[in-house]
PDB file of C-alpha atoms in Angstrom:
ATOM      1  CA  UNK A   1      38.434 -19.824  47.806  1.00  0.00           C
ATOM      2  CA  UNK A   2      34.812 -19.273  46.745  1.00  0.00           C
ATOM      3  CA  UNK A   3      34.063 -17.836  43.398  1.00  0.00           C
ATOM      4  CA  UNK A   4      31.746 -14.797  43.551  1.00  0.00           C
ATOM      5  CA  UNK A   5      28.969 -14.961  41.040  1.00  0.00           C
ATOM      6  CA  UNK A   6      26.407 -12.309  40.097  1.00  0.00           C
ATOM      7  CA  UNK A   7      23.095 -12.527  38.329  1.00  0.00           C
ATOM      8  CA  UNK A   8      23.404 -13.747  34.782  1.00  0.00           C
ATOM      9  CA  UNK A   9      22.855 -11.150  32.026  1.00  0.00           C
ATOM     10  CA  UNK A  10      19.707 -12.943  30.804  1.00  0.00           C
ATOM     11  CA  UNK A  11      18.087 -12.934  34.260  1.00  0.00           C
ATOM     12  CA  UNK A  12      19.070  -9.294  34.782  1.00  0.00           C
ATOM     13  CA  UNK A  13      17.452  -8.331  31.472  1.00  0.00           C
ATOM     14  CA  UNK A  14      14.227 -10.191  32.338  1.00  0.00           C
ATOM     15  CA  UNK A  15      14.070  -8.515  35.764  1.00  0.00           C
ATOM     16  CA  UNK A  16      14.669  -5.088  34.228  1.00  0.00           C
ATOM     17  CA  UNK A  17      11.888  -5.610  31.656  1.00  0.00           C
ATOM     18  CA  UNK A  18       9.491  -6.771  34.421  1.00  0.00           C
ATOM     19  CA  UNK A  19      10.314  -3.696  36.529  1.00  0.00           C
ATOM     20  CA  UNK A  20       9.723  -1.296  33.626  1.00  0.00           C
ATOM     21  CA  UNK A  21       6.451  -3.065  32.722  1.00  0.00           C
ATOM     22  CA  UNK A  22       5.205  -2.787  36.325  1.00  0.00           C
ATOM     23  CA  UNK A  23       6.084   0.922  36.456  1.00  0.00           C
ATOM     24  CA  UNK A  24       4.273   1.557  33.154  1.00  0.00           C
ATOM     25  CA  UNK A  25       1.196  -0.297  34.442  1.00  0.00           C
ATOM     26  CA  UNK A  26       1.126   1.840  37.600  1.00  0.00           C
ATOM     27  CA  UNK A  27       1.308   5.038  35.553  1.00  0.00           C
ATOM     28  CA  UNK A  28      -1.403   3.811  33.193  1.00  0.00           C
ATOM     29  CA  UNK A  29      -3.814   2.639  35.917  1.00  0.00           C
ATOM     30  CA  UNK A  30      -3.255   5.279  38.612  1.00  0.00           C
ATOM     31  CA  UNK A  31      -1.851   8.489  37.197  1.00  0.00           C
ATOM     32  CA  UNK A  32      -3.597   8.722  33.805  1.00  0.00           C
ATOM     33  CA  UNK A  33      -7.191   8.628  35.153  1.00  0.00           C
ATOM     34  CA  UNK A  34      -6.345  11.500  37.513  1.00  0.00           C
ATOM     35  CA  UNK A  35      -5.348  13.846  34.696  1.00  0.00           C
ATOM     36  CA  UNK A  36      -7.842  12.840  32.010  1.00  0.00           C
ATOM     37  CA  UNK A  37     -11.162  14.594  31.353  1.00  0.00           C
ATOM     38  CA  UNK A  38     -13.823  12.977  33.570  1.00  0.00           C
ATOM     39  CA  UNK A  39     -16.415  13.148  30.777  1.00  0.00           C
ATOM     40  CA  UNK A  40     -19.924  14.520  30.950  1.00  0.00           C
ATOM     41  CA  UNK A  41     -21.335  15.363  34.359  1.00  0.00           C
ATOM     42  CA  UNK A  42     -24.517  16.913  35.733  1.00  0.00           C
ATOM     43  CA  UNK A  43     -24.615  19.637  38.362  1.00  0.00           C
ATOM     44  CA  UNK A  44     -28.076  19.701  39.979  1.00  0.00           C
ATOM     45  CA  UNK A  45     -29.397  22.717  41.881  1.00  0.00           C
ATOM     46  CA  UNK A  46     -32.170  21.668  44.248  1.00  0.00           C
ATOM     47  CA  UNK A  47     -35.347  23.745  44.464  1.00  0.00           C
ATOM     48  CA  UNK A  48     -36.556  25.434  47.642  1.00  0.00           C
ATOM     49  CA  UNK A  49     -39.533  23.132  48.113  1.00  0.00           C
ATOM     50  CA  UNK A  50     -42.279  22.118  45.745  1.00  0.00           C
ATOM     51  CA  UNK A  51     -44.987  24.028  43.914  1.00  0.00           C
ATOM     52  CA  UNK A  52     -48.504  22.883  44.850  1.00  0.00           C
ATOM     53  CA  UNK A  53     -50.433  22.267  41.628  1.00  0.00           C
ATOM     54  CA  UNK A  54     -53.785  22.378  43.467  1.00  0.00           C
ATOM     55  CA  UNK A  55     -54.912  18.980  42.161  1.00  0.00           C
ATOM     56  CA  UNK A  56     -53.194  16.745  44.714  1.00  0.00           C
ATOM     57  CA  UNK A  57     -49.835  16.918  42.946  1.00  0.00           C
ATOM     58  CA  UNK A  58     -46.699  18.986  43.435  1.00  0.00           C
ATOM     59  CA  UNK A  59     -43.948  20.014  41.028  1.00  0.00           C
ATOM     60  CA  UNK A  60     -40.227  20.291  41.721  1.00  0.00           C
ATOM     61  CA  UNK A  61     -38.126  22.441  39.357  1.00  0.00           C
ATOM     62  CA  UNK A  62     -34.511  21.266  39.217  1.00  0.00           C
ATOM     63  CA  UNK A  63     -31.824  23.332  37.489  1.00  0.00           C
ATOM     64  CA  UNK A  64     -29.400  20.945  35.793  1.00  0.00           C
ATOM     65  CA  UNK A  65     -26.137  22.068  34.201  1.00  0.00           C
ATOM     66  CA  UNK A  66     -24.252  19.802  31.801  1.00  0.00           C
ATOM     67  CA  UNK A  67     -20.468  19.949  32.032  1.00  0.00           C
ATOM     68  CA  UNK A  68     -17.935  18.116  29.909  1.00  0.00           C
ATOM     69  CA  UNK A  69     -20.446  17.123  27.204  1.00  0.00           C
ATOM     70  CA  UNK A  70     -24.107  16.860  26.244  1.00  0.00           C
ATOM     71  CA  UNK A  71     -26.348  14.855  28.601  1.00  0.00           C
ATOM     72  CA  UNK A  72     -29.901  13.507  28.368  1.00  0.00           C
ATOM     73  CA  UNK A  73     -32.179  12.968  31.379  1.00  0.00           C
ATOM     74  CA  UNK A  74     -33.590   9.471  30.774  1.00  0.00           C
ATOM     75  CA  UNK A  75     -35.175   8.547  34.126  1.00  0.00           C
ATOM     76  CA  UNK A  76     -36.108   9.968  37.512  1.00  0.00           C
ATOM     77  CA  UNK A  77     -36.924   7.812  40.532  1.00  0.00           C
ATOM     78  CA  UNK A  78     -37.987   8.993  43.978  1.00  0.00           C
ATOM     79  CA  UNK A  79     -37.647   7.518  47.458  1.00  0.00           C
ATOM     80  CA  UNK A  80     -39.945   7.141  49.380  1.00  0.00           C
ATOM     81  CA  UNK A  81     -41.663   5.774  46.312  1.00  0.00           C
ATOM     82  CA  UNK A  82     -43.820   8.239  44.419  1.00  0.00           C
ATOM     83  CA  UNK A  83     -44.906   7.753  40.823  1.00  0.00           C
ATOM     84  CA  UNK A  84     -43.527  10.783  39.020  1.00  0.00           C
ATOM     85  CA  UNK A  85     -43.704  12.297  35.582  1.00  0.00           C
ATOM     86  CA  UNK A  86     -41.031  14.353  33.875  1.00  0.00           C
ATOM     87  CA  UNK A  87     -40.074  15.395  30.392  1.00  0.00           C
ATOM     88  CA  UNK A  88     -36.925  13.759  29.015  1.00  0.00           C
ATOM     89  CA  UNK A  89     -34.604  16.538  27.931  1.00  0.00           C
ATOM     90  CA  UNK A  90     -31.174  16.854  26.342  1.00  0.00           C
ATOM     91  CA  UNK A  91     -28.915  19.513  27.834  1.00  0.00           C
ATOM     92  CA  UNK A  92     -26.049  20.865  25.750  1.00  0.00           C
ATOM     93  CA  UNK A  93     -22.572  21.046  27.260  1.00  0.00           C
ATOM     94  CA  UNK A  94     -22.009  24.026  29.541  1.00  0.00           C
ATOM     95  CA  UNK A  95     -25.692  25.034  29.489  1.00  0.00           C
ATOM     96  CA  UNK A  96     -28.436  24.828  32.122  1.00  0.00           C
ATOM     97  CA  UNK A  97     -32.021  23.622  31.724  1.00  0.00           C
ATOM     98  CA  UNK A  98     -34.970  23.313  34.087  1.00  0.00           C
ATOM     99  CA  UNK A  99     -36.285  19.790  34.571  1.00  0.00           C
ATOM    100  CA  UNK A 100     -39.766  19.599  36.089  1.00  0.00           C
ATOM    101  CA  UNK A 101     -40.729  16.529  38.101  1.00  0.00           C
ATOM    102  CA  UNK A 102     -44.298  16.237  39.283  1.00  0.00           C
ATOM    103  CA  UNK A 103     -46.242  13.670  41.299  1.00  0.00           C
ATOM    104  CA  UNK A 104     -48.373  13.102  44.402  1.00  0.00           C
ATOM    105  CA  UNK A 105     -45.805  14.294  46.963  1.00  0.00           C
ATOM    106  CA  UNK A 106     -46.663  14.793  50.637  1.00  0.00           C
ATOM    107  CA  UNK A 107     -45.972  18.182  52.193  1.00  0.00           C
ATOM    108  CA  UNK A 108     -43.066  18.380  54.709  1.00  0.00           C
ATOM    109  CA  UNK A 109     -41.607  15.030  53.594  1.00  0.00           C
ATOM    110  CA  UNK A 110     -37.984  14.590  52.523  1.00  0.00           C
ATOM    111  CA  UNK A 111     -37.561  12.879  49.157  1.00  0.00           C
ATOM    112  CA  UNK A 112     -34.451  11.513  47.458  1.00  0.00           C
ATOM    113  CA  UNK A 113     -34.454  12.004  43.684  1.00  0.00           C
ATOM    114  CA  UNK A 114     -32.198   9.824  41.535  1.00  0.00           C
ATOM    115  CA  UNK A 115     -31.669  11.185  38.034  1.00  0.00           C
ATOM    116  CA  UNK A 116     -30.337   8.889  35.324  1.00  0.00           C
ATOM    117  CA  UNK A 117     -28.405  10.532  32.503  1.00  0.00           C
ATOM    118  CA  UNK A 118     -26.883   9.311  29.261  1.00  0.00           C
ATOM    119  CA  UNK A 119     -23.987  10.852  27.405  1.00  0.00           C
ATOM    120  CA  UNK A 120     -22.843   9.133  24.249  1.00  0.00           C
ATOM    121  CA  UNK A 121     -22.560   5.424  25.015  1.00  0.00           C
ATOM    122  CA  UNK A 122     -22.343   5.809  28.791  1.00  0.00           C
ATOM    123  CA  UNK A 123     -24.867   6.458  31.541  1.00  0.00           C
ATOM    124  CA  UNK A 124     -24.565   7.748  35.088  1.00  0.00           C
ATOM    125  CA  UNK A 125     -26.766   8.776  38.022  1.00  0.00           C
ATOM    126  CA  UNK A 126     -26.868  11.734  40.379  1.00  0.00           C
ATOM    127  CA  UNK A 127     -28.859  11.831  43.636  1.00  0.00           C
ATOM    128  CA  UNK A 128     -30.273  14.827  45.506  1.00  0.00           C
ATOM    129  CA  UNK A 129     -32.554  15.178  48.545  1.00  0.00           C
ATOM    130  CA  UNK A 130     -35.341  17.763  48.807  1.00  0.00           C
ATOM    131  CA  UNK A 131     -38.173  18.426  51.254  1.00  0.00           C
ATOM    132  CA  UNK A 132     -41.645  19.051  49.787  1.00  0.00           C
TER     133      UNK A 132
END
C-alpha cells in the first residue's frame, strides 16, 4: 500500500509567507494609490479668445485654480510655436489667479498651451487648446 504524504510543514510555512507577501504587495501598489491624496493639481479655465494688444501681439488670460497644495507656474510653451511671455506666479491652495500669456499670435488659429507647474519637489504639466 502507498503511503500518503502531504506538504512538509517547512514548505507550507514558506508558501504561506510568500502568499501573504504577494497580497500585501498588491494592496500597497494598487489599492493605496487609489485612496491617497493625489497632491497639488491645476484646474485651467480657457479664455474665450485673445485680446488684441494693437501692436501685433495678443494676450490670453487663463484662470488657474490650485487644488491640493500651492503651485507655481514655471513655464508656458505654445504649439504651433510662438515665442510667448508670461509672469511666473505662485497660486495658493484652493485659490484662483489669472495668468496672462502674450505673444505674436495669429487670429483664428488654434493653439495648444502647455503649462509647467511646480509644487514642493515635484513638477507636472497641464495642456489646454484655445483659438485666437
